[in-house]
Tab-separated table of C-alpha atoms in Angstrom:
chain	number	residue	atom	x	y	z
M	1	MET	CA	0.214	-0.119	-0.006
M	2	PHE	CA	1.199	3.231	-0.940
M	3	VAL	CA	0.242	7.254	-1.577
M	4	ARG	CA	0.273	8.104	-5.392
M	5	LYS	CA	-0.066	11.683	-6.877
M	6	LYS	CA	-1.984	11.656	-10.189
M	7	LYS	CA	-2.573	14.699	-12.480
M	8	ASN	CA	-6.086	15.050	-13.795
M	9	LYS	CA	-7.020	16.024	-17.386
M	10	SER	CA	-8.126	19.406	-15.735
M	11	GLY	CA	-4.617	19.677	-14.553
M	12	VAL	CA	-5.552	19.261	-10.765
M	13	ILE	CA	-3.517	16.568	-8.721
M	14	SER	CA	-5.106	13.918	-6.910
M	15	VAL	CA	-3.561	12.253	-4.041
M	16	GLN	CA	-4.652	8.573	-3.623
M	17	VAL	CA	-3.849	5.574	-1.589
M	18	ILE	CA	-2.922	2.577	-3.852
M	19	THR	CA	-2.633	-1.067	-3.147
M	20	LYS	CA	-1.259	-4.150	-5.430
M	21	VAL	CA	-3.504	-6.794	-6.128
M	22	ASN	CA	-2.277	-9.735	-8.254
M	23	GLY	CA	0.584	-7.289	-9.538
M	24	LYS	CA	-2.149	-4.319	-10.815
M	25	SER	CA	-2.640	-1.306	-8.911
M	26	LYS	CA	-6.126	-0.837	-7.282
M	27	LEU	CA	-7.730	2.531	-5.675
M	28	VAL	CA	-8.157	2.175	-2.047
M	29	LYS	CA	-9.081	5.641	-1.291
M	30	THR	CA	-8.940	9.410	-2.922
M	31	LEU	CA	-7.976	11.622	-0.043
M	32	GLY	CA	-8.504	14.918	-2.317
M	33	SER	CA	-7.141	17.529	-4.743
M	34	SER	CA	-5.595	20.454	-5.191
M	35	ASN	CA	-2.747	22.660	-7.222
M	36	ASP	CA	-1.432	24.245	-3.876
M	37	PRO	CA	1.741	22.555	-3.081
M	38	GLY	CA	1.234	22.865	0.599
M	39	ARG	CA	-2.157	21.444	0.266
M	40	LEU	CA	-0.737	18.599	-1.585
M	41	GLU	CA	1.933	17.769	1.203
M	42	GLU	CA	-0.876	17.975	3.839
M	43	LEU	CA	-2.703	15.210	1.719
M	44	VAL	CA	0.229	13.286	1.221
M	45	GLU	CA	0.869	13.232	5.245
M	46	THR	CA	-2.894	12.357	5.542
M	47	GLY	CA	-2.139	9.168	3.090
M	48	TYR	CA	0.416	8.082	5.114
M	49	HIS	CA	-1.450	8.327	8.568
M	50	TYR	CA	-4.262	6.279	6.559
M	51	ILE	CA	-1.794	3.533	5.798
M	52	LYS	CA	-0.468	3.070	9.083
M	53	LYS	CA	-3.671	3.221	10.804
M	54	TYR	CA	-5.716	0.595	8.649
M	55	LYS	CA	-2.389	-1.266	7.617
M	56	GLY	CA	-0.897	-1.196	11.001
M	57	GLN	CA	2.684	-0.167	9.917
M	58	GLN	CA	4.865	1.024	12.360
M	59	VAL	CA	7.990	2.697	12.249
M	60	MET	CA	10.899	1.366	14.810
M	61	ASP	CA	13.680	3.321	16.328
M	62	PHE	CA	16.347	0.922	15.182
M	63	SER	CA	18.840	3.226	17.416
M	64	ASP	CA	17.188	1.762	20.640
M	65	THR	CA	17.845	-1.816	20.136
M	66	LYS	CA	16.503	-2.597	23.554
M	67	SER	CA	12.915	-1.316	22.646
M	68	VAL	CA	13.135	-2.831	19.134
M	69	TYR	CA	13.556	-6.291	20.935
M	70	LYS	CA	10.939	-5.824	23.291
M	71	SER	CA	8.690	-4.836	20.660
M	72	VAL	CA	9.431	-8.211	18.705
M	73	PHE	CA	9.195	-10.601	21.906
M	74	SER	CA	5.783	-8.913	22.510
M	75	SER	CA	4.206	-9.929	19.360
M	76	ILE	CA	5.083	-13.539	20.005
M	77	SER	CA	1.961	-15.412	20.505
M	78	SER	CA	3.123	-19.226	20.919
M	79	HIS	CA	6.209	-21.157	21.736
M	80	THR	CA	5.703	-24.879	21.016
M	81	GLU	CA	7.797	-27.733	20.530
M	82	ILE	CA	7.399	-29.431	17.028
M	83	GLY	CA	10.636	-30.970	16.687
M	84	THR	CA	9.182	-34.602	17.830
M	85	GLU	CA	6.184	-33.944	15.972
M	86	ALA	CA	8.095	-33.273	12.728
M	87	LEU	CA	10.555	-36.040	13.078
M	88	LEU	CA	8.294	-38.736	14.002
M	89	GLY	CA	5.336	-37.375	11.821
M	90	GLY	CA	7.716	-37.929	8.794
M	91	ILE	CA	8.181	-41.640	9.827
M	92	PHE	CA	4.687	-42.269	10.803
M	93	ASN	CA	3.487	-41.082	7.229
M	94	GLU	CA	6.235	-43.053	5.531
M	95	ILE	CA	5.041	-46.159	6.851
M	96	GLY	CA	1.606	-45.471	6.101
M	97	PHE	CA	-0.078	-45.003	9.388
M	98	HIS	CA	-1.513	-41.642	8.230
M	99	LYS	CA	-4.117	-43.643	6.257
M	100	ILE	CA	-5.916	-43.940	9.868
M	101	LYS	CA	-7.431	-40.461	9.779
M	102	ASP	CA	-8.124	-40.000	13.610
M	103	SER	CA	-5.637	-37.104	14.845
M	104	LEU	CA	-5.827	-38.968	18.276
M	105	PHE	CA	-4.142	-41.848	16.976
M	106	LYS	CA	-0.784	-40.334	15.976
M	107	TYR	CA	-0.604	-38.255	19.187
M	108	LEU	CA	-1.178	-41.242	21.220
M	109	VAL	CA	1.798	-42.858	19.437
M	110	TYR	CA	3.900	-39.722	19.578
M	111	SER	CA	3.292	-39.622	23.289
M	112	ARG	CA	4.101	-43.348	23.554
M	113	LEU	CA	7.528	-42.729	21.848
M	114	ILE	CA	7.955	-39.172	23.473
M	115	GLN	CA	6.465	-39.068	26.944
M	116	PRO	CA	5.318	-42.754	27.809
M	117	VAL	CA	2.917	-42.107	30.689
M	118	SER	CA	-0.598	-43.230	31.837
M	119	LYS	CA	-3.534	-41.769	29.698
M	120	LEU	CA	-4.133	-39.137	32.172
M	121	LYS	CA	-0.577	-37.798	32.206
M	122	THR	CA	-0.553	-37.975	28.179
M	123	THR	CA	-3.654	-35.454	28.299
M	124	GLU	CA	-1.536	-33.213	30.434
M	125	TYR	CA	1.367	-33.532	28.204
M	126	LEU	CA	-0.575	-32.737	25.107
M	127	PHE	CA	-2.209	-29.560	26.569
M	128	LEU	CA	1.092	-28.168	28.067
M	129	TYR	CA	3.693	-29.162	25.205
M	130	LYS	CA	1.582	-29.343	22.453
M	131	GLU	CA	-1.264	-26.974	23.018
M	132	ILE	CA	-3.657	-29.849	22.382
M	133	GLU	CA	-6.604	-30.115	24.781
M	134	ILE	CA	-8.174	-33.679	25.017
M	135	THR	CA	-9.852	-35.324	27.904
M	136	THR	CA	-9.250	-38.868	29.260
M	137	GLN	CA	-12.811	-39.712	28.233
M	138	GLN	CA	-11.820	-38.913	24.451
M	139	ILE	CA	-8.974	-41.326	24.688
M	140	TYR	CA	-10.735	-43.902	26.379
M	141	ARG	CA	-13.630	-43.677	23.513
M	142	TYR	CA	-11.070	-43.750	20.734
M	143	LEU	CA	-9.268	-46.765	22.577
M	144	ASP	CA	-12.561	-48.747	22.145
M	145	LYS	CA	-12.833	-47.650	18.447
M	146	LEU	CA	-9.148	-48.611	17.774
M	147	HIS	CA	-9.840	-51.963	19.079
M	148	SER	CA	-12.925	-52.710	17.298
M	149	THR	CA	-12.093	-51.329	13.691
M	150	GLN	CA	-8.544	-50.326	13.244
M	151	LYS	CA	-6.308	-53.194	15.065
M	152	GLU	CA	-6.405	-55.188	11.820
M	153	LEU	CA	-5.490	-52.303	9.466
M	154	VAL	CA	-2.616	-51.198	11.629
M	155	GLN	CA	-1.100	-54.482	11.373
M	156	GLN	CA	-1.714	-54.472	7.441
M	157	ILE	CA	0.097	-51.225	7.265
M	158	SER	CA	2.889	-52.314	9.385
M	159	TYR	CA	3.266	-55.759	7.300
M	160	GLU	CA	3.029	-54.031	3.765
M	161	HIS	CA	5.831	-51.542	5.036
M	162	THR	CA	8.044	-54.303	6.109
M	163	ARG	CA	7.479	-56.158	2.894
M	164	LYS	CA	8.510	-53.343	1.066
M	165	ILE	CA	11.828	-52.582	2.955
M	166	LEU	CA	12.760	-56.109	2.757
M	167	LYS	CA	11.884	-56.479	-1.096
M	168	ASN	CA	9.071	-58.926	-0.562
M	169	ASP	CA	11.623	-61.405	1.330
M	170	ILE	CA	9.220	-62.282	4.501
M	171	ARG	CA	10.148	-66.308	4.313
M	172	VAL	CA	11.932	-66.132	7.750
M	173	VAL	CA	10.253	-64.908	10.623
M	174	PHE	CA	10.884	-65.040	14.495
M	175	TYR	CA	8.570	-65.592	17.374
M	176	ASP	CA	8.643	-65.264	21.376
M	177	VAL	CA	6.524	-64.473	23.904
M	178	THR	CA	6.739	-62.163	27.116
M	179	THR	CA	4.641	-61.370	30.047
M	180	LEU	CA	3.124	-58.171	31.147
M	181	TYR	CA	1.935	-58.005	34.899
M	182	PHE	CA	-0.972	-55.729	36.414
M	183	GLU	CA	-0.527	-54.247	40.090
M	184	ILE	CA	-3.823	-55.746	40.735
M	185	ASP	CA	-5.074	-58.557	43.269
M	186	GLN	CA	-8.210	-59.937	41.522
M	187	GLU	CA	-8.138	-62.203	38.181
M	188	ASP	CA	-10.332	-61.971	35.293
M	189	GLU	CA	-10.878	-63.826	32.179
M	190	LEU	CA	-7.636	-62.417	30.647
M	191	ARG	CA	-5.629	-61.253	33.489
M	192	LYS	CA	-4.432	-64.330	35.447
M	193	THR	CA	-1.749	-65.656	37.432
M	194	GLY	CA	1.108	-67.600	35.810
M	195	PHE	CA	4.710	-68.132	35.256
M	196	SER	CA	5.949	-64.654	34.802
M	197	LYS	CA	9.263	-63.777	33.004
M	198	GLU	CA	9.302	-60.656	35.108
M	199	GLY	CA	9.293	-62.605	38.380
M	200	LYS	CA	5.930	-61.453	39.195
M	201	HIS	CA	4.459	-64.908	39.759
M	202	GLN	CA	1.605	-63.536	42.246
M	203	ASN	CA	0.269	-60.689	40.008
M	204	PRO	CA	-2.257	-61.265	37.456
M	205	GLN	CA	-0.732	-60.979	33.941
M	206	ILE	CA	-1.213	-61.378	30.374
M	207	VAL	CA	0.876	-63.308	27.664
M	208	LEU	CA	1.927	-61.315	24.520
M	209	GLY	CA	3.106	-63.000	21.515
M	210	LEU	CA	5.175	-61.247	18.858
M	211	LEU	CA	6.134	-62.272	15.141
M	212	VAL	CA	8.870	-60.196	13.895
M	213	SER	CA	10.901	-60.333	10.486
M	214	LYS	CA	14.595	-60.443	9.932
M	215	HIS	CA	16.189	-57.345	11.469
M	216	GLY	CA	13.262	-57.277	13.959
M	217	TYR	CA	10.495	-55.295	12.286
M	218	PRO	CA	7.248	-55.848	14.036
M	219	LEU	CA	4.846	-58.230	11.588
M	220	ALA	CA	1.995	-59.556	14.042
M	221	TYR	CA	1.257	-59.824	17.520
M	222	GLU	CA	-1.390	-61.487	19.827
M	223	ILE	CA	-2.252	-61.600	23.549
M	224	PHE	CA	-3.344	-64.493	25.555
M	225	GLU	CA	-4.539	-65.381	29.059
M	226	GLY	CA	-1.875	-64.988	31.878
M	227	ASN	CA	-1.814	-68.491	32.495
M	228	LYS	CA	-1.405	-69.716	28.830
M	229	PHE	CA	1.563	-71.978	28.204
M	230	GLU	CA	3.919	-70.200	26.123
M	231	GLY	CA	4.202	-73.300	23.793
M	232	HIS	CA	0.486	-73.164	23.074
M	233	THR	CA	0.772	-69.429	21.683
M	234	MET	CA	2.951	-69.706	18.770
M	235	LEU	CA	1.020	-71.662	15.959
M	236	PRO	CA	-2.176	-69.725	16.488
M	237	VAL	CA	-0.128	-66.569	15.711
M	238	ILE	CA	1.985	-68.047	12.928
M	239	ASP	CA	-1.341	-69.680	11.353
M	240	ALA	CA	-3.236	-66.503	11.536
M	241	PHE	CA	-0.254	-64.681	9.627
M	242	LYS	CA	0.441	-67.213	6.945
M	243	GLU	CA	-3.418	-67.473	5.943
M	244	LYS	CA	-3.819	-63.602	6.023
M	245	TYR	CA	-1.047	-62.750	3.732
M	246	ASN	CA	-1.442	-65.832	2.018
M	247	LEU	CA	2.220	-66.864	2.164
M	248	GLU	CA	3.105	-70.116	0.891
M	249	GLN	CA	6.381	-71.084	2.898
M	250	LEU	CA	7.670	-69.813	6.222
M	251	VAL	CA	10.697	-70.487	8.221
M	252	VAL	CA	9.746	-70.081	11.929
M	253	ILE	CA	12.613	-69.318	14.295
M	254	ALA	CA	12.005	-69.612	18.215
M	255	ASP	CA	13.731	-69.966	21.368
M	256	SER	CA	13.739	-73.472	23.247
M	257	GLY	CA	10.873	-72.145	25.441
M	258	LEU	CA	8.921	-72.780	22.458
M	259	LEU	CA	10.158	-76.419	21.860
M	260	SER	CA	7.834	-78.925	22.816
M	261	LYS	CA	6.942	-82.580	21.255
M	262	SER	CA	3.557	-81.329	20.093
M	263	ASN	CA	5.043	-78.029	18.398
M	264	VAL	CA	7.535	-79.861	16.557
M	265	GLU	CA	4.980	-82.588	15.296
M	266	THR	CA	2.425	-80.008	14.282
M	267	LEU	CA	4.997	-77.641	12.489
M	268	GLN	CA	5.939	-80.674	10.279
M	269	GLU	CA	2.360	-81.560	9.615
M	270	LYS	CA	1.442	-78.126	8.540
M	271	GLY	CA	4.275	-77.797	6.258
M	272	TYR	CA	6.388	-75.433	8.182
M	273	GLU	CA	10.159	-75.207	8.193
M	274	PHE	CA	11.537	-74.165	11.673
M	275	VAL	CA	14.628	-73.876	13.716
M	276	LEU	CA	13.890	-73.990	17.484
M	277	GLY	CA	16.548	-73.746	20.284
M	278	ALA	CA	17.240	-77.239	21.625
M	279	ARG	CA	17.349	-78.511	25.350
M	280	ILE	CA	20.625	-80.280	24.771
M	281	LYS	CA	21.087	-81.366	28.322
M	282	ASN	CA	17.246	-83.230	28.129
M	283	GLU	CA	18.384	-85.219	25.275
M	284	THR	CA	18.501	-89.309	25.456
M	285	HIS	CA	21.759	-90.797	26.687
M	286	ARG	CA	22.826	-91.867	23.642
M	287	VAL	CA	22.274	-88.544	21.653
M	288	LYS	CA	23.953	-86.665	25.028
M	289	GLU	CA	27.104	-88.793	24.888
M	290	LYS	CA	27.510	-88.134	20.714
M	291	ILE	CA	27.506	-84.313	21.473
M	292	LEU	CA	29.818	-84.543	24.315
M	293	ALA	CA	31.897	-86.761	22.142
M	294	LEU	CA	32.175	-83.977	19.285
M	295	ASP	CA	34.817	-81.921	21.352
M	296	LEU	CA	34.157	-78.825	19.490
M	297	ARG	CA	36.234	-75.787	19.608
M	298	HIS	CA	35.313	-72.002	19.364
M	299	GLY	CA	33.063	-71.305	16.354
M	300	GLN	CA	33.089	-75.044	15.350
M	301	SER	CA	29.757	-76.851	14.557
M	302	ALA	CA	28.602	-80.268	13.895
M	303	VAL	CA	25.177	-82.023	12.781
M	304	ILE	CA	23.661	-84.949	14.759
M	305	ARG	CA	20.858	-86.668	12.579
M	306	LYS	CA	17.467	-87.310	14.557
M	307	GLY	CA	15.213	-89.325	12.097
M	308	ASN	CA	13.854	-86.573	9.801
M	309	LEU	CA	15.429	-83.478	11.961
M	310	LYS	CA	18.627	-82.165	12.359
M	311	LEU	CA	20.226	-81.426	15.847
M	312	ILE	CA	23.214	-78.769	15.183
M	313	ILE	CA	25.583	-78.200	17.975
M	314	THR	CA	27.835	-75.054	18.139
M	315	TYR	CA	30.435	-74.202	20.558
M	316	SER	CA	31.674	-70.669	21.640
M	317	ASP	CA	34.204	-69.587	24.377
M	318	ASP	CA	32.258	-66.450	24.928
M	319	ARG	CA	29.207	-68.793	25.867
M	320	ALA	CA	31.242	-71.158	28.048
M	321	LYS	CA	32.482	-68.257	30.010
M	322	LYS	CA	29.216	-66.999	30.523
M	323	ASP	CA	27.930	-70.653	31.920
M	324	ARG	CA	30.856	-70.662	34.027
M	325	TYR	CA	29.911	-67.194	35.393
M	326	ASN	CA	26.364	-67.740	36.011
M	327	ARG	CA	27.015	-71.356	37.660
M	328	GLU	CA	29.509	-69.978	39.996
M	329	LYS	CA	27.460	-67.151	40.886
M	330	GLY	CA	24.348	-69.588	41.534
M	331	LEU	CA	26.678	-71.878	43.602
M	332	ARG	CA	28.093	-68.750	45.859
M	333	LYS	CA	24.290	-68.204	46.667
M	334	LEU	CA	23.468	-71.871	47.321
M	335	GLU	CA	26.682	-72.006	49.649
M	336	LYS	CA	25.717	-69.077	51.580
M	337	GLN	CA	22.291	-70.658	52.601
M	338	ILE	CA	23.912	-73.597	53.532
M	339	GLN	CA	25.958	-71.676	55.813
M	340	ARG	CA	23.088	-69.986	57.385
M	341	GLY	CA	21.156	-73.302	57.688
M	342	ARG	CA	18.214	-71.881	55.507
M	343	LEU	CA	18.219	-75.104	52.949
M	344	THR	CA	16.440	-78.208	53.683
M	345	LYS	CA	15.265	-81.344	52.167
M	346	ALA	CA	12.399	-79.100	50.574
M	347	ASN	CA	14.974	-77.389	48.754
M	348	ILE	CA	16.338	-80.656	47.042
M	349	ASN	CA	14.672	-80.222	43.477
M	350	ASN	CA	15.942	-79.785	39.891
M	351	ARG	CA	14.973	-76.039	39.880
M	352	GLY	CA	17.844	-73.974	38.812
M	353	TYR	CA	20.925	-74.428	40.610
M	354	ASN	CA	19.377	-76.518	43.163
M	355	LYS	CA	20.115	-79.465	40.965
M	356	PHE	CA	23.668	-79.484	42.574
M	357	LEU	CA	22.428	-80.274	46.385
M	358	LYS	CA	22.486	-83.501	47.943
M	359	LEU	CA	21.469	-84.815	51.363
M	360	ASP	CA	24.366	-85.840	53.081
M	361	GLY	CA	23.155	-88.545	55.917
M	362	GLU	CA	19.546	-87.433	56.902
M	363	ILE	CA	19.803	-83.814	57.708
M	364	THR	CA	22.987	-82.328	56.263
M	365	VAL	CA	22.743	-80.556	52.702
M	366	ALA	CA	25.876	-79.986	50.602
M	367	ILE	CA	27.174	-79.491	47.146
M	368	ASP	CA	27.046	-82.443	44.954
M	369	THR	CA	30.625	-81.864	43.606
M	370	GLU	CA	30.038	-84.808	40.951
M	371	LYS	CA	26.822	-83.408	39.581
M	372	LEU	CA	29.030	-79.951	39.587
M	373	GLN	CA	31.829	-81.569	37.339
M	374	GLN	CA	29.355	-83.289	35.026
M	375	ASP	CA	27.583	-79.734	34.409
M	376	THR	CA	31.155	-78.023	33.222
M	377	ARG	CA	31.100	-80.327	30.169
M	378	TRP	CA	28.412	-78.471	28.880
M	379	ASP	CA	29.908	-75.081	29.193
M	380	GLY	CA	30.071	-73.093	25.745
M	381	LEU	CA	27.563	-75.887	23.770
M	382	LYS	CA	24.354	-74.645	21.980
M	383	GLY	CA	22.021	-76.723	20.072
M	384	TYR	CA	19.191	-75.878	17.623
M	385	ILE	CA	16.497	-78.678	16.339
M	386	THR	CA	15.675	-78.057	12.673
M	387	ASN	CA	13.679	-79.416	9.495
M	388	ALA	CA	14.908	-76.393	7.461
M	389	LYS	CA	16.610	-76.903	4.033
M	390	LEU	CA	19.011	-74.010	4.807
M	391	ASN	CA	22.373	-75.152	5.198
M	392	LYS	CA	24.104	-75.405	8.993
M	393	ASP	CA	25.639	-72.155	8.593
M	394	GLN	CA	22.489	-70.305	7.127
M	395	ILE	CA	20.508	-71.868	10.075
M	396	ILE	CA	23.092	-70.705	13.009
M	397	GLU	CA	23.188	-67.205	11.192
M	398	ASN	CA	19.028	-67.050	11.142
M	399	TYR	CA	18.769	-68.190	14.751
M	400	HIS	CA	21.131	-65.733	15.905
M	401	HIS	CA	18.680	-62.923	14.724
M	402	LEU	CA	16.463	-63.778	17.435
M	403	TRP	CA	17.915	-61.430	19.732
M	404	GLN	CA	16.338	-58.867	17.637
M	405	ILE	CA	12.781	-59.717	19.246
M	406	GLU	CA	14.426	-59.680	22.685
M	407	LYS	CA	15.372	-56.266	21.911
M	408	ALA	CA	11.852	-55.701	20.910
M	409	PHE	CA	10.480	-56.694	23.984
M	410	ARG	CA	13.145	-54.683	25.733
M	411	VAL	CA	12.499	-51.622	24.206
M	412	SER	CA	8.906	-52.202	24.777
M	413	LYS	CA	9.273	-52.726	28.198
M	414	SER	CA	11.844	-49.841	28.950
M	415	ASP	CA	11.535	-47.076	26.307
M	416	LEU	CA	8.201	-47.207	25.455
M	417	ARG	CA	7.097	-48.429	28.954
M	418	ILE	CA	4.446	-50.754	27.669
M	419	ARG	CA	3.955	-51.743	31.109
M	420	PRO	CA	2.527	-50.841	33.619
M	421	ILE	CA	-0.885	-50.928	31.740
M	422	TYR	CA	-3.604	-48.999	33.848
M	423	HIS	CA	-6.498	-50.166	31.699
M	424	ARG	CA	-9.068	-52.931	33.254
M	425	LEU	CA	-11.057	-53.467	30.373
M	426	GLN	CA	-10.067	-56.142	27.846
M	427	ARG	CA	-10.630	-54.235	24.631
M	428	ARG	CA	-8.696	-51.209	26.130
M	429	ILE	CA	-5.862	-53.308	27.188
M	430	GLU	CA	-5.647	-54.513	23.720
M	431	ALA	CA	-5.782	-51.098	22.315
M	432	HIS	CA	-2.912	-50.028	24.517
M	433	ILE	CA	-0.619	-52.761	23.279
M	434	CYS	CA	-1.825	-51.988	19.639
M	435	ILE	CA	-0.567	-48.299	20.341
M	436	SER	CA	2.756	-49.804	21.711
M	437	PHE	CA	3.071	-51.999	18.551
M	438	VAL	CA	2.646	-49.009	15.963
M	439	ALA	CA	5.136	-46.763	18.271
M	440	TYR	CA	7.692	-49.893	18.098
M	441	LYS	CA	7.143	-50.049	14.389
M	442	VAL	CA	8.062	-46.289	14.210
M	443	TYR	CA	11.174	-46.803	16.429
M	444	LYS	CA	12.450	-49.385	14.161
M	445	GLU	CA	11.970	-47.602	11.020
M	446	LEU	CA	13.587	-44.628	12.637
M	447	GLU	CA	16.489	-46.639	13.761
M	448	ARG	CA	16.605	-48.046	10.133
M	449	GLN	CA	16.959	-44.719	8.401
M	450	LEU	CA	19.507	-43.196	11.109
M	451	TYR	CA	21.645	-46.454	9.980
M	452	GLU	CA	21.188	-45.983	6.365
M	453	LYS	CA	22.025	-42.254	6.772
M	454	LYS	CA	25.398	-43.269	8.887
M	455	ALA	CA	23.872	-40.944	11.530
M	456	GLU	CA	25.999	-41.347	14.700
M	457	ILE	CA	23.203	-40.967	17.198
M	458	SER	CA	20.610	-43.640	18.412
M	459	VAL	CA	16.462	-43.301	18.088
M	460	ASN	CA	16.248	-42.305	21.801
M	461	LYS	CA	19.153	-39.607	21.189
M	462	ALA	CA	17.488	-38.330	18.236
M	463	ILE	CA	14.172	-38.110	19.913
M	464	GLU	CA	15.954	-36.370	22.671
M	465	ILE	CA	17.506	-33.704	20.253
M	466	ALA	CA	13.991	-33.031	18.586
M	467	LYS	CA	12.405	-32.334	21.810
M	468	THR	CA	14.486	-29.250	21.989
M	469	ILE	CA	13.424	-27.840	18.562
M	470	TYR	CA	10.768	-25.198	19.116
M	471	GLN	CA	8.885	-23.078	16.681
M	472	VAL	CA	7.861	-19.326	17.764
M	473	THR	CA	4.743	-17.958	16.202
M	474	ALA	CA	4.545	-14.083	16.135
M	475	VAL	CA	1.375	-11.768	15.113
M	476	ALA	CA	2.459	-8.671	13.040
M	477	PRO	CA	0.438	-5.333	13.357
M	478	ASP	CA	-1.748	-6.356	10.399
M	479	LYS	CA	-2.409	-9.502	12.087
M	480	THR	CA	-0.188	-11.661	9.849
M	481	LYS	CA	1.253	-14.587	11.306
M	482	ILE	CA	4.974	-15.233	11.331
M	483	GLU	CA	6.394	-18.678	12.229
M	484	HIS	CA	10.106	-19.169	12.796
M	485	LEU	CA	11.939	-22.307	13.556
M	486	LEU	CA	14.419	-21.739	16.648
M	487	ILE	CA	17.809	-23.526	15.916
M	488	THR	CA	20.260	-22.873	18.472
M	489	ASN	CA	22.911	-25.243	18.440
M	490	GLU	CA	24.891	-27.970	16.231
M	491	LYS	CA	23.022	-30.795	17.257
M	492	GLN	CA	19.711	-29.482	16.254
M	493	LYS	CA	21.140	-28.493	12.920
M	494	THR	CA	22.382	-32.139	12.149
M	495	LEU	CA	18.991	-33.542	12.854
M	496	ILE	CA	17.428	-31.323	10.676
M	497	GLU	CA	20.026	-31.918	7.790
M	498	LEU	CA	19.567	-35.669	8.297
M	499	PHE	CA	15.631	-35.157	7.949
M	500	PRO	CA	15.156	-32.047	5.722
M	501	GLU	CA	12.040	-33.326	4.164
M	502	ASN	CA	10.564	-33.795	7.880
M	503	PHE	CA	11.505	-30.192	8.741
M	504	GLY	CA	10.917	-28.450	5.641
């Protein structure tokens, strides 16, 4: 907007206020006309005042630096952390989770990665740091919707993305279970006491089964009653996964906790290839003698035939060292209990390191040194039972990827804090785990991209840096909003350079 003096045909000069619209001049107001220079100067001054009043232009005295900054700061209307949403939102959308249109879904996922707390604390976090006002009741209503209509879509999106990044190679899958306990006394149809991997045997719990691909990308999950034997959870999850995605062949890899005669028989009947951790100390006397006669050295392995199955045995110095350490630690504990007179006949069983105890006479408990010496012969040995067509080295290599699923549980329990679960209703418990499943998928994809970009920071570090990236919004005198990203250190700059499309 500006002041223009225009000479008319009559020779009189008009003073006008003009603005530009689409590159063309448009008359805003004619202030008057005259031939008198003094009058024309007054009209021009009036035009400037008009522009200042209606467009909000202000003239700053830049000689007074302090006043300038005060004026700028006073125009700031908000100061919002946007780094985490920019970083995680880009990953979230790339995976395809934006297809779930509910905005609350993404905020619950982000919160699980940024500030994993109860739903009540989540509402407080979103309000304080994101200026998003959501009630706990809104969250609970959405969890009901997520459970009833969106759980399958979540797993479908995750599967399709994993299939894409693995270039359709989903032939090898890894399965494991964990337990999640509740701080309650009463059981219900889902939450029941059972064997707890977390040592919470008195607490009602649920069993969570997780299926992942190579490199640990989550594929599917299911929850079971807390007293469900873990060996009975594997086949329902794998069968449903195979049928849902119409997969012709799968190689299933699981640890020895899933090894049972019925599982091995059923896997073979259904045409699965499998690699299961073997309990080599529970083999027949003949097979155990064969194992010990191998006399393997570090890095060596051998195959023992068991009908149509192969028992692969490996030896590692590192594993032997760990086996010795664990046994000696257990023995020191037993010796202290013996010295204090806390062990009795009731303690003589085959649980843990109690197997090294014996009764001397009728009342004296002592260490059975013969059993102890026999046990040392197994240090460093590891077995795998398999029918897979893969060669020996491929079987061993693939089994070693099983640590990825252990990491998935560890990340979910520590970083994402999937526990404690504060919900009582089964549908909301399942929805909570669904949110955690999506959060872990985003975590893994961010981890993959950081690795591909050769970034020297972890997922957690990237999120911590993102938490420090704020955006200020200022309102100009003409009511125009101006947004500016506050970048104050090199770590922030590096993160933005790694993901420019997320912060663009």
